Amino acid sequence: MASSIITISSMLFTLVMALETLAPQAEAARAFFVFGDSLVDNGNNNYLATTARADSPPYGIDFPTHRPTGRFSNGLNIPDYISQEIGSDFLLPYLSPELTGQKLLVGANFASAGIGILNDTGIQFVNIIRMFQQYEYFEEYQRRVAALIGPKRTQQLVNGALVLITVGGNDFVNNYYLVPYSVRSRQYSLPDYVKFLISEYKKLLMRLYELGARRVLVTGTGPLGCVPAELATRSRDGECSAELQRAASLFNPQLTQMLGQLNSQYGSDVFIAANTGKMSSDFITNPAAFGFITSKVACCGQGPYNGVGLCTPASNLCPNRDVYAFWDPFHPSERANGFIVQEILRGTTEYMNPMNLSTILALDSRT
């Protein structure tokens, strides 16, 4: 009899210890979803017949595997750093055949390089996953997860998830300003085009809410006129393109205002404005303060400022990526992405409105 009690006690002890071991993992298992363009694409375009891809060296040279992954970075991108902060695995691209079973519960990255708010943005890249299709994949994702854990738990997973959406820059660079007298620039003055984009973006965000998103980080555009690609084509002596900077300066405040209106409509701080334009401007205007030797020349590229064409094995490649603010003609380096995420995590209301990610995580851990 005594031996039976000891056996039962030891079994209970083992069970309690197992549950305690699982508890932190369950707490850290908040799902994470990413939508948007090349700044946050983790490799979906690898599976598409498109020129907007980053699947050849030297992309990924500083990634843990030292191989290209489809990320437009020498290493980690913004979603990767956020995944680390929330204690999650790096997200798989939704089109990856590896995204099955329990890996689905971590979340998924639906982003696709080249896309914009508008469906006609990025038409030159042909096969890319436009926003409406990213949402269709998100619906499909939810059906797949429901088959695993049931509809109710799936809804809880989605409602409790962290979401990141980064879109808008291409609507200027690869649409309005792509060629002189573009269709959109003939159709709209710049202020009217910005208003049009904001109204279309609002529809996208309302749809994301309908699909279950309840905590959404929404990034503005970066300093569009200061990227090496624009310096190479529009700058005489290294100054940023005034016209593209004007576009960003019109778009970002209106985006923040629109997010505030949506939050009032929903009665909750669903949408969080991340002022990535300001975050990037900090290291672009004063690179030395961040340990960069330049914020004008890309690490990988060719032509003036290494800003012409794509980053390829034939491109110029800097020996130390950590001292360059830009990896290629359009995208920040891994280290610059890290600075951006630090501001997303801990930034003041100048950077994050109405709150930063640390505050969100603390608030949500109590509910």
Coordinates of C-alpha atoms in Angstrom, one line a residue:
M1 CA 0.0 0.0 0.0
A2 CA 2.8 2.4 1.0
S3 CA 4.7 1.7 -2.2
S4 CA 1.5 2.5 -4.2
I5 CA 1.2 5.9 -2.5
I6 CA 4.9 6.6 -3.2
T7 CA 4.4 5.6 -6.9
I8 CA 1.3 7.9 -7.2
S9 CA 3.1 10.7 -5.4
S10 CA 6.1 10.4 -7.7
M11 CA 3.8 10.4 -10.8
L12 CA 2.1 13.6 -9.6
F13 CA 5.4 15.2 -8.9
T14 CA 6.6 14.3 -12.4
L15 CA 3.3 15.7 -13.9
V16 CA 3.6 19.0 -12.0
M17 CA 7.2 19.4 -13.0
A18 CA 6.3 18.7 -16.7
L19 CA 3.5 21.3 -16.5
E20 CA 5.8 23.9 -15.0
T21 CA 8.3 23.2 -17.7
L22 CA 5.6 23.7 -20.4
A23 CA 4.2 26.9 -18.8
P24 CA 6.9 29.3 -20.0
Q25 CA 6.8 27.8 -23.5
A26 CA 3.0 28.2 -23.6
E27 CA 3.3 31.9 -22.5
A28 CA 6.0 32.5 -25.1
A29 CA 4.0 30.9 -27.8
R30 CA 2.1 34.0 -28.9
A31 CA 1.5 33.7 -32.6
F32 CA 3.1 36.3 -34.9
F33 CA 1.9 37.3 -38.4
V34 CA 3.6 39.5 -40.9
F35 CA 2.1 41.2 -44.0
G36 CA 3.7 43.6 -46.5
D37 CA 6.6 44.1 -48.8
S38 CA 10.3 43.4 -49.2
L39 CA 11.3 45.1 -45.9
V40 CA 9.6 42.2 -44.1
D41 CA 9.5 39.3 -46.7
N42 CA 11.1 36.2 -45.2
G43 CA 11.2 34.3 -48.5
N44 CA 7.8 34.0 -50.1
N45 CA 9.0 35.3 -53.4
N46 CA 11.5 32.4 -53.6
Y47 CA 8.5 30.3 -54.6
L48 CA 7.3 32.6 -57.3
A49 CA 8.3 33.4 -60.9
T50 CA 9.4 37.0 -60.3
T51 CA 12.4 39.2 -60.5
A52 CA 11.7 40.6 -57.0
R53 CA 13.7 38.0 -55.1
A54 CA 16.7 37.7 -52.8
D55 CA 17.6 34.0 -53.1
S56 CA 21.2 34.3 -54.3
P57 CA 24.4 35.3 -52.6
P58 CA 25.5 37.6 -51.1
Y59 CA 22.0 37.9 -49.5
G60 CA 22.0 36.1 -46.2
I61 CA 25.8 36.3 -45.8
D62 CA 25.4 37.1 -42.1
F63 CA 22.3 35.0 -41.5
P64 CA 22.9 32.2 -39.0
T65 CA 23.1 29.7 -42.0
H66 CA 25.2 32.2 -44.0
R67 CA 23.0 31.4 -47.0
P68 CA 20.4 33.4 -48.8
T69 CA 16.9 32.9 -47.4
G70 CA 14.8 35.3 -49.5
R71 CA 15.2 38.1 -46.9
F72 CA 16.3 41.4 -48.4
S73 CA 19.1 41.7 -45.9
N74 CA 22.6 40.5 -45.2
G75 CA 21.2 38.8 -42.1
L76 CA 18.1 39.3 -39.9
N77 CA 15.2 41.5 -40.9
I78 CA 12.7 43.4 -38.8
P79 CA 10.3 40.4 -38.2
D80 CA 13.3 38.2 -37.1
Y81 CA 14.3 40.7 -34.4
I82 CA 10.6 40.9 -33.2
S83 CA 10.4 37.1 -33.2
Q84 CA 13.4 37.1 -30.9
E85 CA 11.9 39.7 -28.6
I86 CA 8.6 37.7 -28.2
G87 CA 10.5 34.5 -27.6
S88 CA 9.4 32.9 -30.9
D89 CA 11.1 31.0 -33.7
F90 CA 11.8 32.9 -36.9
L91 CA 8.7 32.9 -39.0
L92 CA 8.5 30.7 -42.1
P93 CA 7.2 32.2 -45.3
Y94 CA 3.6 31.0 -45.9
L95 CA 4.5 29.4 -49.2
S96 CA 7.2 27.3 -47.5
P97 CA 6.5 23.5 -47.7
E98 CA 8.0 23.3 -44.2
L99 CA 5.1 25.3 -42.7
T100 CA 3.0 22.4 -41.5
G101 CA 1.7 20.8 -38.3
Q102 CA 2.9 22.5 -35.0
K103 CA 5.0 25.0 -36.9
L104 CA 1.7 26.6 -38.1
L105 CA 1.0 27.6 -34.5
V106 CA 4.1 29.9 -34.4
G107 CA 2.5 32.1 -37.0
A108 CA 3.4 32.8 -40.6
N109 CA 4.9 35.5 -42.8
F110 CA 2.7 36.4 -45.8
A111 CA 4.8 39.4 -47.1
S112 CA 6.0 39.6 -50.7
A113 CA 8.6 41.9 -52.1
G114 CA 7.4 44.5 -54.6
I115 CA 3.8 44.8 -53.5
G116 CA 2.0 47.9 -52.4
I117 CA -1.2 49.2 -50.9
L118 CA -2.6 49.4 -54.5
N119 CA -3.0 46.3 -56.8
D120 CA -1.2 48.1 -59.7
T121 CA 1.9 48.7 -57.6
G122 CA 4.8 46.4 -58.7
I123 CA 3.2 45.2 -61.9
Q124 CA 6.7 45.1 -63.4
F125 CA 7.5 42.2 -61.0
V126 CA 4.6 40.1 -62.4
N127 CA 4.0 37.3 -59.9
I128 CA 4.0 38.8 -56.4
I129 CA 1.5 38.3 -53.6
R130 CA -0.6 41.4 -53.5
M131 CA -2.3 42.5 -50.3
F132 CA -5.7 41.0 -51.1
Q133 CA -4.0 37.6 -51.8
Q134 CA -1.9 37.8 -48.6
Y135 CA -5.3 38.1 -46.8
E136 CA -6.7 35.1 -48.8
Y137 CA -3.7 33.1 -47.6
F138 CA -4.3 34.3 -44.0
E139 CA -7.9 32.9 -44.3
E140 CA -6.5 29.7 -45.7
Y141 CA -4.0 29.6 -42.8
Q142 CA -6.8 29.9 -40.3
R143 CA -8.7 27.0 -41.9
R144 CA -5.5 24.9 -41.8
V145 CA -5.0 25.7 -38.1
A146 CA -8.7 25.0 -37.3
A147 CA -8.2 21.5 -38.7
L148 CA -5.4 21.1 -36.2
I149 CA -6.7 22.7 -33.0
G150 CA -10.4 23.5 -33.7
P151 CA -12.1 26.8 -34.7
K152 CA -12.4 28.2 -31.2
R153 CA -8.7 27.8 -30.3
T154 CA -7.8 29.1 -33.7
Q155 CA -9.8 32.3 -33.1
Q156 CA -8.1 32.7 -29.7
L157 CA -4.7 32.2 -31.4
V158 CA -5.4 34.8 -34.0
N159 CA -7.0 37.3 -31.6
G160 CA -4.1 37.0 -29.3
A161 CA -1.4 37.2 -31.9
L162 CA 1.0 40.1 -32.7
V163 CA 0.7 41.4 -36.2
L164 CA 3.2 43.5 -38.2
I165 CA 2.2 45.2 -41.5
T166 CA 4.7 47.1 -43.6
V167 CA 3.4 48.5 -46.9
G168 CA 3.3 51.8 -48.8
G169 CA 6.8 52.7 -49.8
N170 CA 6.5 50.8 -53.1
D171 CA 3.3 52.8 -54.0
F172 CA 5.6 55.8 -54.3
V173 CA 8.9 54.3 -55.5
N174 CA 7.5 51.6 -57.8
N175 CA 4.3 53.3 -58.9
Y176 CA 3.9 57.1 -58.7
Y177 CA 7.6 57.9 -59.2
L178 CA 8.6 54.8 -61.2
V179 CA 8.8 56.6 -64.5
P180 CA 8.2 60.3 -65.4
Y181 CA 4.6 61.0 -66.1
S182 CA 3.4 57.7 -64.7
V183 CA -0.3 56.8 -64.9
R184 CA -0.8 57.6 -61.2
S185 CA 1.1 60.9 -61.3
R186 CA -1.0 62.0 -64.2
Q187 CA -4.2 60.9 -62.4
Y188 CA -3.3 62.5 -59.0
S189 CA -1.3 65.4 -57.6
L190 CA 1.0 64.1 -54.8
P191 CA -1.3 65.4 -51.9
D192 CA -4.3 63.8 -53.5
Y193 CA -2.4 60.5 -54.2
V194 CA -1.4 60.4 -50.5
K195 CA -5.1 60.8 -49.5
F196 CA -6.1 58.1 -51.9
L197 CA -3.4 55.7 -50.5
I198 CA -4.5 56.4 -46.9
S199 CA -8.1 55.7 -47.8
E200 CA -7.2 52.4 -49.5
Y201 CA -4.9 51.4 -46.6
K202 CA -7.7 52.1 -44.2
K203 CA -9.8 49.5 -46.0
L204 CA -6.9 47.0 -45.8
L205 CA -6.6 47.5 -42.0
M206 CA -10.4 47.2 -41.5
R207 CA -10.3 43.9 -43.4
L208 CA -7.4 42.7 -41.2
Y209 CA -9.5 43.5 -38.1
E210 CA -12.4 41.5 -39.6
L211 CA -9.9 38.6 -40.1
G212 CA -9.2 38.6 -36.3
A213 CA -6.2 40.8 -35.8
R214 CA -6.3 42.7 -32.5
R215 CA -2.7 44.0 -32.0
V216 CA -1.2 45.4 -35.2
L217 CA 2.1 47.2 -35.6
V218 CA 1.7 49.5 -38.6
T219 CA 5.0 51.0 -39.9
G220 CA 5.2 54.2 -41.9
T221 CA 7.4 54.6 -44.9
G222 CA 11.1 55.1 -44.4
P223 CA 13.0 58.2 -45.7
L224 CA 12.2 57.3 -49.3
G225 CA 14.4 60.0 -50.9
C226 CA 17.5 59.0 -48.9
V227 CA 18.0 55.4 -49.9
P228 CA 21.1 54.7 -52.1
A229 CA 18.9 53.9 -55.2
E230 CA 17.3 57.3 -55.1
L231 CA 20.7 59.0 -54.4
A232 CA 22.1 57.2 -57.5
T233 CA 19.2 58.4 -59.8
R234 CA 18.1 61.7 -58.3
S235 CA 20.9 63.2 -56.3
R236 CA 23.7 65.5 -57.6
D237 CA 25.9 65.7 -54.5
G238 CA 24.4 63.2 -52.0
E239 CA 21.4 65.1 -50.8
C240 CA 18.1 63.2 -50.4
S241 CA 15.5 63.6 -53.1
A242 CA 13.2 66.4 -51.9
E243 CA 10.2 65.1 -53.9
L244 CA 10.3 61.6 -52.4
Q245 CA 11.0 63.1 -48.9
R246 CA 7.9 65.2 -49.4
A247 CA 5.9 62.1 -50.2
A248 CA 7.0 60.4 -47.0
S249 CA 6.4 63.6 -44.9
L250 CA 2.8 63.8 -46.2
F251 CA 2.1 60.1 -45.9
N252 CA 3.4 59.2 -42.4
P253 CA 1.4 61.8 -40.3
Q254 CA -1.8 61.0 -42.2
L255 CA -1.2 57.3 -41.5
T256 CA -0.8 57.9 -37.8
Q257 CA -4.0 60.0 -37.8
M258 CA -6.0 57.4 -39.6
L259 CA -4.8 54.7 -37.2
G260 CA -6.1 56.8 -34.3
Q261 CA -9.4 57.2 -36.0
L262 CA -9.7 53.4 -36.4
N263 CA -8.8 52.8 -32.7
S264 CA -11.5 55.2 -31.7
Q265 CA -13.9 53.4 -34.0
Y266 CA -13.0 50.0 -32.5
G267 CA -12.8 51.3 -28.9
S268 CA -9.4 49.7 -28.4
D269 CA -5.7 50.3 -29.3
V270 CA -5.7 47.8 -32.1
F271 CA -3.4 49.6 -34.4
I272 CA 0.0 50.9 -33.3
A273 CA 1.8 53.5 -35.4
A274 CA 5.5 52.7 -35.7
N275 CA 7.3 55.8 -37.0
T276 CA 10.0 53.9 -39.0
G277 CA 10.7 57.1 -41.0
K278 CA 11.9 58.9 -37.9
M279 CA 13.8 55.8 -36.7
S280 CA 15.6 55.5 -40.0
S281 CA 16.2 59.3 -40.3
D282 CA 18.1 59.1 -37.0
F283 CA 20.9 56.9 -38.4
I284 CA 20.7 58.4 -41.9
T285 CA 21.3 62.0 -40.7
N286 CA 23.9 61.0 -38.0
P287 CA 25.4 57.6 -39.0
A288 CA 28.5 58.0 -36.8
A289 CA 26.3 58.1 -33.6
F290 CA 25.2 54.6 -34.5
G291 CA 28.6 53.3 -35.5
F292 CA 28.0 53.5 -39.2
I293 CA 30.7 54.9 -41.6
T294 CA 28.1 55.8 -44.2
S295 CA 24.3 56.0 -44.7
K296 CA 24.6 57.0 -48.4
V297 CA 26.5 54.1 -49.9
A298 CA 25.0 50.6 -49.9
C299 CA 27.1 47.7 -48.9
C300 CA 26.1 45.7 -51.9
G301 CA 25.5 47.1 -55.3
Q302 CA 27.1 49.0 -58.2
G303 CA 27.2 52.4 -59.7
P304 CA 27.0 55.7 -57.7
Y305 CA 26.4 55.0 -54.0
N306 CA 26.2 51.3 -55.0
G307 CA 22.6 52.3 -55.7
V308 CA 22.2 50.9 -59.2
G309 CA 20.5 47.6 -60.1
L310 CA 20.3 44.6 -57.8
C311 CA 22.7 43.1 -55.3
T312 CA 24.2 40.1 -57.1
P313 CA 27.3 37.9 -56.8
A314 CA 28.9 40.4 -59.3
S315 CA 28.2 43.5 -57.2
N316 CA 30.6 45.5 -55.1
L317 CA 30.5 44.0 -51.5
C318 CA 31.7 45.8 -48.4
P319 CA 33.9 43.7 -46.1
N320 CA 32.1 44.8 -42.9
R321 CA 28.4 45.0 -43.1
D322 CA 28.0 46.3 -39.6
V323 CA 29.3 49.8 -40.5
Y324 CA 26.8 50.3 -43.4
A325 CA 23.3 51.6 -42.7
F326 CA 22.1 50.2 -46.0
W327 CA 22.7 46.7 -47.2
D328 CA 21.5 47.1 -50.8
P329 CA 20.1 50.0 -52.8
F330 CA 16.7 49.9 -50.9
H331 CA 17.0 47.9 -47.7
P332 CA 18.6 48.6 -44.3
S333 CA 21.5 46.4 -43.1
E334 CA 20.9 43.8 -40.4
R335 CA 22.4 46.1 -37.8
A336 CA 20.1 49.0 -38.9
N337 CA 17.1 46.7 -38.7
G338 CA 18.2 46.0 -35.1
F339 CA 18.1 49.7 -34.2
I340 CA 14.7 50.0 -35.8
V341 CA 13.3 47.2 -33.7
Q342 CA 14.9 48.6 -30.5
E343 CA 12.8 51.8 -31.1
I344 CA 9.7 49.7 -31.8
L345 CA 10.3 47.9 -28.5
R346 CA 11.2 50.8 -26.3
G347 CA 10.7 54.1 -28.2
T348 CA 8.9 57.1 -26.9
T349 CA 5.6 58.4 -28.4
E350 CA 7.7 60.3 -30.9
Y351 CA 8.5 56.9 -32.4
M352 CA 5.6 54.6 -31.3
N353 CA 2.0 55.9 -30.9
P354 CA 0.1 55.3 -28.7
M355 CA 2.6 52.9 -27.1
N356 CA 5.7 50.8 -27.8
L357 CA 5.9 47.1 -28.1
S358 CA 7.3 46.5 -24.6
T359 CA 4.2 48.2 -23.2
I360 CA 1.9 46.1 -25.4
L361 CA 3.6 42.9 -24.3
A362 CA 3.3 43.9 -20.6
L363 CA -0.4 44.9 -21.0
D364 CA -1.3 41.7 -22.9
S365 CA 0.5 39.4 -20.5
R366 CA -2.0 40.5 -17.8
T367 CA -5.1 39.7 -19.8

